Amino acid sequence: MEKLRIMSVFGTRPEAIKMAPLVRELARRPDLESLCCVTAQHRQMLDSVLEVFALKPDMDLDIMTPSQTLSTITTKCLTGMDGAIDALRPDMILVHGDTSTTFAGALSAFYHRVPVGHVEAGLRTYDKYSPYPEEMNRKLVTAIADLFFCPTENNRRNLAREGVAEGVFVTGNTVIDALKTTVTENYHFTTDVLNRLPYDSKKILLVTCHRRENYGAPMENIMSALADIARSREDAELVYPVHLSPAVQACAQKHLAGIPNVHLTAPLAADEMHNLMARCYLVLTDSGGLQEEAPALGKPVLVLRRETERPEAVEAGTVKLAGVDRERIVSMATELLSDSAAYAAMAHAANPYGDGLACRRIADAILWHFGRGPKPEDFRT
Ligand code: UD1
Ligand code: UDP
């Protein structure tokens, strides 16, 4: 029997981190040929992930431009995908999550009548503009996809409410699979400032912020709050690997440059980031991926957003929504820095997002779909 050609499409840092273990798992299956097409919606931040996970794409659309608009990303992806599908002739295309690459990749697959598997399906806020444009991207991909790989039971319920019940699997999130390969004891950082941080004598606060709906006033509030926290807490050191988006870079520099206990760094390689997270005290972030990783490492998270499509760790008590109000962020961070009982109540490991076997379940589900294997059991917490 001929091998089934499964083409994974991704373009940004988080998609790459979450698809890397799956690309490898597919390659291990004798019945499958694992193909990889990157849009390079992110150039440097994608290349860093490809290097960490030793992935060599079969096709690179190289679409990134500085300060790109949503329309340019989508149109360049669509045009590039025509050539990739013609050249690689996939039997199925896998897209991940909710970026512009995800949406354009799925739409292009549909135009070519290639079935689509959606990895990280079923996340919702039910607010069209938050996160923007991700909430709409994932809903549009739901309309196109044939297989749905939900990280959690809650995600599956979201799809069921929308009438999507066929081809739905609860697999866990592949980010936990990735995390299991990157975090090691006695890890030595290549970014030297991270080796010199006072992990034992001070509280390390790990910060990231990049969401488009936070651009403008919300991001100004967030950065002002971070500056307030750093200036008022000599017992804390803030480490902030700044996203390469020019809008984010400008805001971070304006509010945080020159504060002695704030370290603004370039984006970190995924293994560095994961090992730094494993050693930090607290995470402050608007990132989706960090909300999933930190609970697995037992690190409390304050989410710098008004809502989250990841309520599971909030329910488990390790994540709190801090919002985008300056005073509220400062007061919530101060409580966790000052009140050891409040901190202890959040600082316990929780794994609502996976057990490290998501990629295995997804590969099994693909084989089942094509009649080449048994149906996998769902992931349960
Ligand atoms: C994108 C995704 C968002 C995801 C985020 C992860 C969309 C619309 N947004 O947002 O869902 O959470 O990635 O980080 O798909 N840049 C570089 N080099 C890089 C990466 C980015 O210079 O390696 C700069 C470029 O100027 C680029 C800009 O950042 O134009 C913004 O990148 P873009 O992919 O458009 O949006 P993100 O905010 O990164
Ligand atoms: N990450 C990284 N280096 C950094 C910042 C984040 O490797 O400097 C990782 C992080 O651990 C997670 C992913 O990138 O796996 C999250 O990406 P991002 O926050 O850009 O996007 P989101 O998850 O919000 O879509």
Coordinates of C-alpha atoms and ligand atoms in Angstrom, one line a residue:
M1 CA 0.0 0.0 0.0
E2 CA 1.2 3.5 -0.8
K3 CA 2.2 5.8 2.1
L4 CA -0.3 8.5 2.9
R5 CA 1.2 12.0 2.4
I6 CA 0.4 14.2 5.4
M7 CA 1.5 17.8 5.0
S8 CA 1.8 20.0 8.1
V9 CA 1.5 23.7 7.4
F10 CA 2.7 26.3 9.9
G11 CA 4.4 29.7 10.0
T12 CA 4.6 31.4 13.4
R13 CA 6.6 30.5 16.5
P14 CA 3.9 28.9 18.6
E15 CA 2.5 26.8 15.6
A16 CA 6.1 25.6 15.0
I17 CA 6.7 24.6 18.6
K18 CA 3.4 22.8 18.8
M19 CA 3.7 21.1 15.4
A20 CA 7.3 20.0 15.6
P21 CA 6.6 16.9 17.8
L22 CA 3.8 16.0 15.5
V23 CA 5.9 16.3 12.3
R24 CA 8.3 13.9 14.0
E25 CA 5.6 11.5 15.2
L26 CA 4.1 11.2 11.7
A27 CA 7.6 10.5 10.3
R28 CA 7.9 7.6 12.6
R29 CA 4.8 5.9 11.2
P30 CA 5.5 3.3 8.4
D31 CA 2.2 4.1 6.7
L32 CA 2.7 7.8 6.6
E33 CA 5.0 10.3 4.8
S34 CA 5.4 13.4 6.9
L35 CA 5.8 16.6 4.7
C36 CA 6.3 20.0 6.1
C37 CA 5.4 23.4 4.5
V38 CA 6.3 26.6 6.3
T39 CA 4.8 29.9 5.3
A40 CA 7.4 31.7 7.4
Q41 CA 4.8 34.3 8.6
H42 CA 7.5 34.7 11.3
R43 CA 11.0 34.5 9.8
Q44 CA 13.6 34.6 12.6
M45 CA 11.2 33.3 15.3
L46 CA 10.3 30.3 13.1
D47 CA 13.9 29.6 12.1
S48 CA 14.8 29.4 15.8
V49 CA 12.2 26.7 16.4
L50 CA 13.2 24.8 13.3
E51 CA 16.7 24.7 14.6
V52 CA 15.8 23.6 18.2
F53 CA 13.7 20.7 16.9
A54 CA 16.0 19.9 13.9
L55 CA 13.2 20.3 11.3
K56 CA 13.9 20.7 7.6
P57 CA 10.8 22.0 5.7
D58 CA 10.1 20.5 2.3
M59 CA 8.7 23.9 1.2
D60 CA 9.3 27.4 2.5
L61 CA 7.0 30.2 1.3
D62 CA 9.1 32.9 3.0
I63 CA 6.2 35.4 3.1
M64 CA 7.1 37.7 6.1
T65 CA 7.4 41.4 5.6
P66 CA 8.0 44.0 8.4
S67 CA 4.8 45.3 10.1
Q68 CA 2.7 43.0 7.8
T69 CA -1.0 43.4 7.6
L70 CA -3.5 40.6 8.0
S71 CA -4.5 40.9 4.3
T72 CA -0.9 40.6 3.1
I73 CA -0.2 37.5 5.2
T74 CA -3.4 35.8 4.0
T75 CA -3.0 36.6 0.3
K76 CA 0.7 35.7 0.2
C77 CA 0.0 32.4 2.0
L78 CA -2.8 31.5 -0.4
T79 CA -0.7 32.2 -3.5
G80 CA 2.2 30.3 -2.1
M81 CA 0.1 27.3 -1.0
D82 CA -1.0 26.7 -4.6
G83 CA 2.5 25.8 -5.5
A84 CA 3.2 23.8 -2.4
I85 CA 0.1 21.6 -2.8
D86 CA 0.8 21.1 -6.5
A87 CA 4.4 20.1 -5.8
L88 CA 3.9 18.0 -2.7
R89 CA 0.5 16.4 -3.6
P90 CA -0.7 15.8 0.0
D91 CA -3.5 13.4 1.0
M92 CA -4.3 15.5 4.0
I93 CA -3.2 18.9 5.3
L94 CA -2.7 19.7 9.0
V95 CA -3.0 23.2 10.2
H96 CA -2.6 24.4 13.8
G97 CA -4.5 26.8 16.0
D98 CA -5.7 30.2 14.9
T99 CA -3.1 32.3 13.0
S100 CA -3.5 33.8 9.6
T101 CA -1.3 31.0 8.3
T102 CA -3.8 28.5 9.8
F103 CA -6.8 30.1 8.1
A104 CA -5.1 30.6 4.7
G105 CA -3.6 27.0 4.9
A106 CA -7.0 25.5 5.5
L107 CA -8.7 27.6 2.9
S108 CA -6.1 26.7 0.3
A109 CA -6.5 23.0 1.1
F110 CA -10.2 23.4 0.6
Y111 CA -9.6 25.1 -2.8
H112 CA -7.6 22.1 -3.8
R113 CA -10.1 19.6 -2.3
V114 CA -7.6 18.2 0.1
P115 CA -9.0 17.2 3.5
V116 CA -7.9 19.2 6.6
G117 CA -7.0 18.2 10.1
H118 CA -7.2 21.0 12.6
V119 CA -4.7 20.6 15.5
E120 CA -5.7 22.6 18.6
A121 CA -9.4 22.7 17.6
G122 CA -12.4 24.0 19.6
L123 CA -10.9 26.9 21.5
R124 CA -13.4 29.8 21.8
T125 CA -14.0 33.1 23.6
Y126 CA -17.2 33.9 21.7
D127 CA -15.9 37.4 21.3
K128 CA -15.3 38.1 17.6
Y129 CA -12.7 40.8 18.3
S130 CA -10.8 39.2 21.2
P131 CA -8.4 37.6 20.5
Y132 CA -8.2 39.4 17.2
P133 CA -8.1 38.0 14.6
E134 CA -7.6 34.6 16.2
E135 CA -11.2 33.9 17.3
M136 CA -12.5 34.4 13.8
N137 CA -9.6 32.4 12.2
R138 CA -10.4 29.3 14.4
K139 CA -14.2 29.5 13.6
L140 CA -13.5 29.7 9.9
V141 CA -11.1 26.7 10.1
T142 CA -13.8 24.8 12.0
A143 CA -16.1 25.3 9.0
I144 CA -13.5 23.9 6.6
A145 CA -11.8 21.1 8.6
D146 CA -12.6 17.3 8.4
L147 CA -10.7 16.1 11.5
F148 CA -10.6 18.1 14.8
F149 CA -7.9 17.5 17.4
C150 CA -9.2 19.1 20.6
P151 CA -6.7 19.5 23.4
T152 CA -9.4 19.2 26.1
E153 CA -12.9 17.9 26.7
N154 CA -14.1 21.5 27.1
N155 CA -12.9 22.2 23.5
R156 CA -14.8 19.2 22.3
R157 CA -18.0 20.5 24.0
N158 CA -17.5 23.9 22.3
L159 CA -17.5 22.2 18.9
A160 CA -20.5 20.0 19.9
R161 CA -22.5 23.2 20.7
E162 CA -21.8 24.3 17.1
G163 CA -23.1 21.0 15.7
V164 CA -19.6 19.6 15.0
A165 CA -19.4 16.0 16.3
E166 CA -18.0 13.9 13.5
G167 CA -14.2 13.4 13.3
V168 CA -13.6 15.0 16.7
F169 CA -10.9 13.6 19.0
V170 CA -9.7 14.8 22.4
T171 CA -5.9 14.4 22.2
G172 CA -4.3 16.8 24.8
N173 CA -2.2 19.7 23.5
T174 CA 0.9 18.9 21.6
V175 CA 2.7 21.7 23.5
I176 CA 3.0 19.3 26.4
D177 CA 4.7 16.8 24.1
A178 CA 7.2 19.5 23.1
L179 CA 7.8 20.6 26.7
K180 CA 8.7 17.1 27.7
T181 CA 11.6 17.1 25.3
T182 CA 13.0 20.6 26.1
V183 CA 13.0 20.9 29.9
T184 CA 16.0 19.3 31.5
E185 CA 17.8 19.5 34.9
N186 CA 21.0 21.5 35.0
Y187 CA 20.1 23.2 31.7
H188 CA 22.8 25.7 30.6
F189 CA 21.5 28.8 28.8
T190 CA 23.3 30.1 25.7
T191 CA 21.8 33.6 26.5
D192 CA 24.3 34.5 29.1
V193 CA 22.2 36.9 31.2
L194 CA 19.9 33.9 32.0
N195 CA 22.8 32.0 33.6
R196 CA 23.6 35.1 35.8
L197 CA 20.1 35.6 37.1
P198 CA 19.8 35.4 41.0
Y199 CA 17.4 32.5 41.0
D200 CA 18.0 31.7 44.6
S201 CA 18.0 35.2 46.2
K202 CA 15.3 37.0 44.1
K203 CA 11.9 36.3 42.5
I204 CA 12.2 35.9 38.8
L205 CA 9.1 37.2 36.9
L206 CA 8.9 36.0 33.3
V207 CA 7.0 38.3 31.1
T208 CA 5.7 38.2 27.5
C209 CA 3.2 40.4 25.6
H210 CA 2.3 40.6 22.0
R211 CA -1.4 40.3 21.2
R212 CA -2.8 42.6 18.5
E213 CA -6.0 43.4 20.5
N214 CA -3.6 44.7 23.2
Y215 CA -1.9 47.2 20.8
G216 CA -2.3 50.8 21.9
A217 CA -3.8 51.7 25.3
P218 CA -4.0 48.2 26.8
M219 CA -0.3 47.5 26.0
E220 CA 0.6 50.9 27.4
N221 CA -1.2 50.0 30.6
I222 CA 0.5 46.6 30.8
M223 CA 4.0 48.0 30.3
S224 CA 3.4 50.8 32.8
A225 CA 2.2 48.2 35.3
L226 CA 5.4 46.1 34.7
A227 CA 7.5 49.2 35.3
D228 CA 5.6 49.9 38.5
I229 CA 6.2 46.3 39.7
A230 CA 9.9 46.4 38.9
R231 CA 10.4 49.8 40.6
S232 CA 8.5 48.9 43.7
R233 CA 10.0 45.4 44.3
E234 CA 13.7 45.1 44.9
D235 CA 13.2 41.4 45.6
A236 CA 12.1 40.8 42.0
E237 CA 13.8 40.7 38.6
L238 CA 11.7 40.9 35.5
V239 CA 12.9 39.0 32.4
Y240 CA 11.1 39.9 29.2
P241 CA 12.0 38.4 25.9
V242 CA 10.5 41.0 23.6
H243 CA 8.5 39.8 20.5
L244 CA 9.9 41.1 17.2
S245 CA 6.7 42.9 16.3
P246 CA 7.8 46.6 15.8
A247 CA 4.6 47.8 17.8
V248 CA 5.6 45.6 20.8
Q249 CA 9.3 46.6 20.6
A250 CA 8.5 50.3 20.7
C251 CA 6.1 50.0 23.6
A252 CA 8.5 47.8 25.7
Q253 CA 11.4 50.1 25.1
K254 CA 9.4 53.2 25.9
H255 CA 8.3 51.9 29.4
L256 CA 10.9 49.4 30.5
A257 CA 14.3 50.3 29.0
G258 CA 16.9 51.4 31.6
I259 CA 15.1 50.0 34.7
P260 CA 17.9 48.1 36.6
N261 CA 15.9 45.0 37.5
V262 CA 14.2 44.6 34.1
H263 CA 16.0 42.5 31.5
L264 CA 14.7 43.0 28.0
T265 CA 16.1 40.3 25.8
A266 CA 15.7 39.1 22.2
P267 CA 13.2 36.3 21.7
L268 CA 14.5 33.2 23.3
A269 CA 14.9 29.8 21.7
A270 CA 12.1 27.5 22.8
D271 CA 14.4 25.3 24.9
E272 CA 15.8 28.4 26.7
M273 CA 12.3 29.7 27.2
H274 CA 10.9 26.5 28.6
N275 CA 13.9 26.0 31.0
L276 CA 13.7 29.7 32.2
M277 CA 10.0 29.1 32.9
A278 CA 10.8 26.0 34.9
R279 CA 13.1 28.2 37.1
C280 CA 11.0 31.3 37.4
Y281 CA 8.7 32.4 40.3
L282 CA 5.7 33.8 38.3
V283 CA 4.6 34.3 34.7
L284 CA 2.9 37.4 33.4
T285 CA 1.7 37.0 29.9
D286 CA -0.9 37.5 27.2
S287 CA 0.4 34.4 25.3
G288 CA -1.7 31.4 24.7
G289 CA 1.2 28.9 24.8
L290 CA 2.6 30.2 28.1
Q291 CA -0.9 29.7 29.7
E292 CA -0.6 26.0 28.8
E293 CA 3.1 25.4 29.6
A294 CA 3.4 27.2 33.0
P295 CA 0.7 25.1 34.8
A296 CA 2.5 21.9 33.7
L297 CA 5.7 23.3 35.3
G298 CA 3.8 24.4 38.5
K299 CA 4.2 28.1 37.8
P300 CA 1.4 30.6 38.6
V301 CA 0.3 32.8 35.7
L302 CA -1.3 36.2 35.6
V303 CA -3.0 36.6 32.2
L304 CA -2.7 40.1 30.7
R305 CA -6.0 39.9 28.8
R306 CA -9.7 40.5 29.4
E307 CA -10.7 36.9 28.6
T308 CA -9.1 33.6 27.8
E309 CA -10.1 30.7 25.6
R310 CA -8.1 28.5 28.0
P311 CA -10.4 28.3 31.1
E312 CA -9.1 24.9 32.2
A313 CA -6.1 26.2 34.2
V314 CA -8.1 29.0 35.7
E315 CA -10.5 26.3 37.0
A316 CA -7.4 24.3 38.2
G317 CA -6.4 27.4 40.2
T318 CA -2.9 28.0 38.6
V319 CA -3.9 30.8 36.3
K320 CA -5.8 34.1 37.0
L321 CA -7.1 36.7 34.6
A322 CA -5.5 40.0 35.5
G323 CA -6.9 42.0 32.6
V324 CA -5.3 45.1 31.1
D325 CA -5.9 47.7 33.9
R326 CA -2.6 49.1 35.3
E327 CA -3.6 49.2 39.0
R328 CA -5.2 45.7 38.9
I329 CA -2.1 44.1 37.3
V330 CA 0.2 45.7 39.9
S331 CA -2.0 44.7 42.8
M332 CA -2.4 41.1 41.7
A333 CA 1.4 40.7 41.1
T334 CA 2.1 42.4 44.5
E335 CA -0.1 40.0 46.3
L336 CA 1.7 37.0 44.8
L337 CA 5.1 38.5 45.6
S338 CA 4.1 39.4 49.2
D339 CA 1.6 36.8 50.4
S340 CA 3.1 33.3 50.5
A341 CA -0.2 31.6 51.1
A342 CA -1.8 33.3 48.1
Y343 CA 1.3 32.2 46.0
A344 CA 1.2 28.6 47.4
A345 CA -2.4 28.3 46.5
M346 CA -1.5 28.8 42.8
A347 CA 1.9 27.2 42.6
H348 CA 1.1 23.6 42.0
A349 CA 1.5 21.5 38.9
A350 CA -1.7 21.0 36.9
N351 CA -1.9 19.2 33.6
P352 CA -5.3 20.0 32.1
Y353 CA -3.8 20.5 28.7
G354 CA -2.1 17.1 28.1
D355 CA 0.0 14.1 29.1
G356 CA 2.6 14.3 26.4
L357 CA 0.9 11.8 24.2
A358 CA -1.1 14.1 22.0
C359 CA 0.9 13.5 18.9
R360 CA 0.6 9.8 19.2
R361 CA -3.2 10.1 19.4
I362 CA -3.3 12.5 16.4
A363 CA -1.2 10.2 14.2
D364 CA -3.5 7.2 15.3
A365 CA -6.6 9.3 14.4
I366 CA -5.3 10.1 11.0
L367 CA -4.5 6.4 10.3
W368 CA -8.0 5.5 11.6
H369 CA -9.6 8.1 9.3
F370 CA -7.9 6.5 6.3
G371 CA -8.9 3.0 7.4
R372 CA -5.4 2.0 8.4
G373 CA -5.7 1.6 12.2
P374 CA -7.9 1.5 15.2
K375 CA -9.6 4.6 16.7
P376 CA -7.5 6.1 19.5
E377 CA -8.8 6.6 23.1
D378 CA -9.5 10.2 24.1
F379 CA -7.2 12.0 26.5
R380 CA -8.7 12.4 29.9
T381 CA -7.4 14.4 32.9
Ligands
UD1_1 C1 1.1 36.2 15.1 C2 -0.3 35.6 15.1 C3 -0.8 35.4 16.5 C4 0.2 34.6 17.4 C5 1.6 35.3 17.2 C6 2.6 34.4 18.0 C7 -1.7 36.3 13.2 C8 -2.6 37.3 12.7 N1 -1.2 36.5 14.4 O1 1.0 37.5 15.6 O2 -2.0 34.7 16.5 O3 -0.2 34.6 18.7 O4 2.0 35.3 15.9 O5 3.8 35.1 18.2 O6 -1.5 35.3 12.6 N2 8.4 39.8 13.1 C9 9.8 39.7 12.8 N3 10.4 38.5 12.8 C10 9.7 37.4 13.3 C11 8.4 37.5 13.7 C12 7.8 38.7 13.6 O7 10.4 40.7 12.4 O8 10.3 36.3 13.3 C13 7.8 41.1 13.1 C14 7.5 41.6 11.6 O9 7.7 42.9 11.5 C15 6.0 41.2 11.4 C16 5.5 41.5 12.8 O10 6.5 41.1 13.7 O11 5.4 41.9 10.4 C17 4.2 40.9 13.2 O12 4.1 39.5 12.9 P1 2.7 38.8 12.6 O13 2.9 37.4 12.3 O14 2.0 39.6 11.6 O15 1.9 39.0 13.9 P2 2.1 38.6 15.4 O16 1.8 39.7 16.3 O17 3.5 38.0 15.5
UDP2 N1 8.4 31.3 23.4 C1 9.7 31.2 23.0 N2 10.6 32.2 23.2 C2 10.1 33.4 23.6 C3 8.8 33.6 23.9 C4 7.9 32.5 23.8 O1 10.2 30.1 22.7 O2 11.0 34.4 23.7 C5 7.5 30.2 23.2 C6 6.6 29.8 24.4 O3 7.3 29.0 25.4 C7 5.5 29.1 23.8 C8 5.3 29.9 22.5 O4 6.6 30.5 22.2 O5 5.8 27.8 23.5 C9 4.3 30.9 22.6 O6 4.3 31.8 21.5 P1 3.7 33.2 21.5 O7 3.5 33.7 22.9 O8 4.5 34.0 20.5 O9 2.3 32.9 20.8 P2 0.8 32.5 21.3 O10 1.0 31.2 22.1 O11 0.3 33.6 22.2 O12 0.0 32.3 20.1

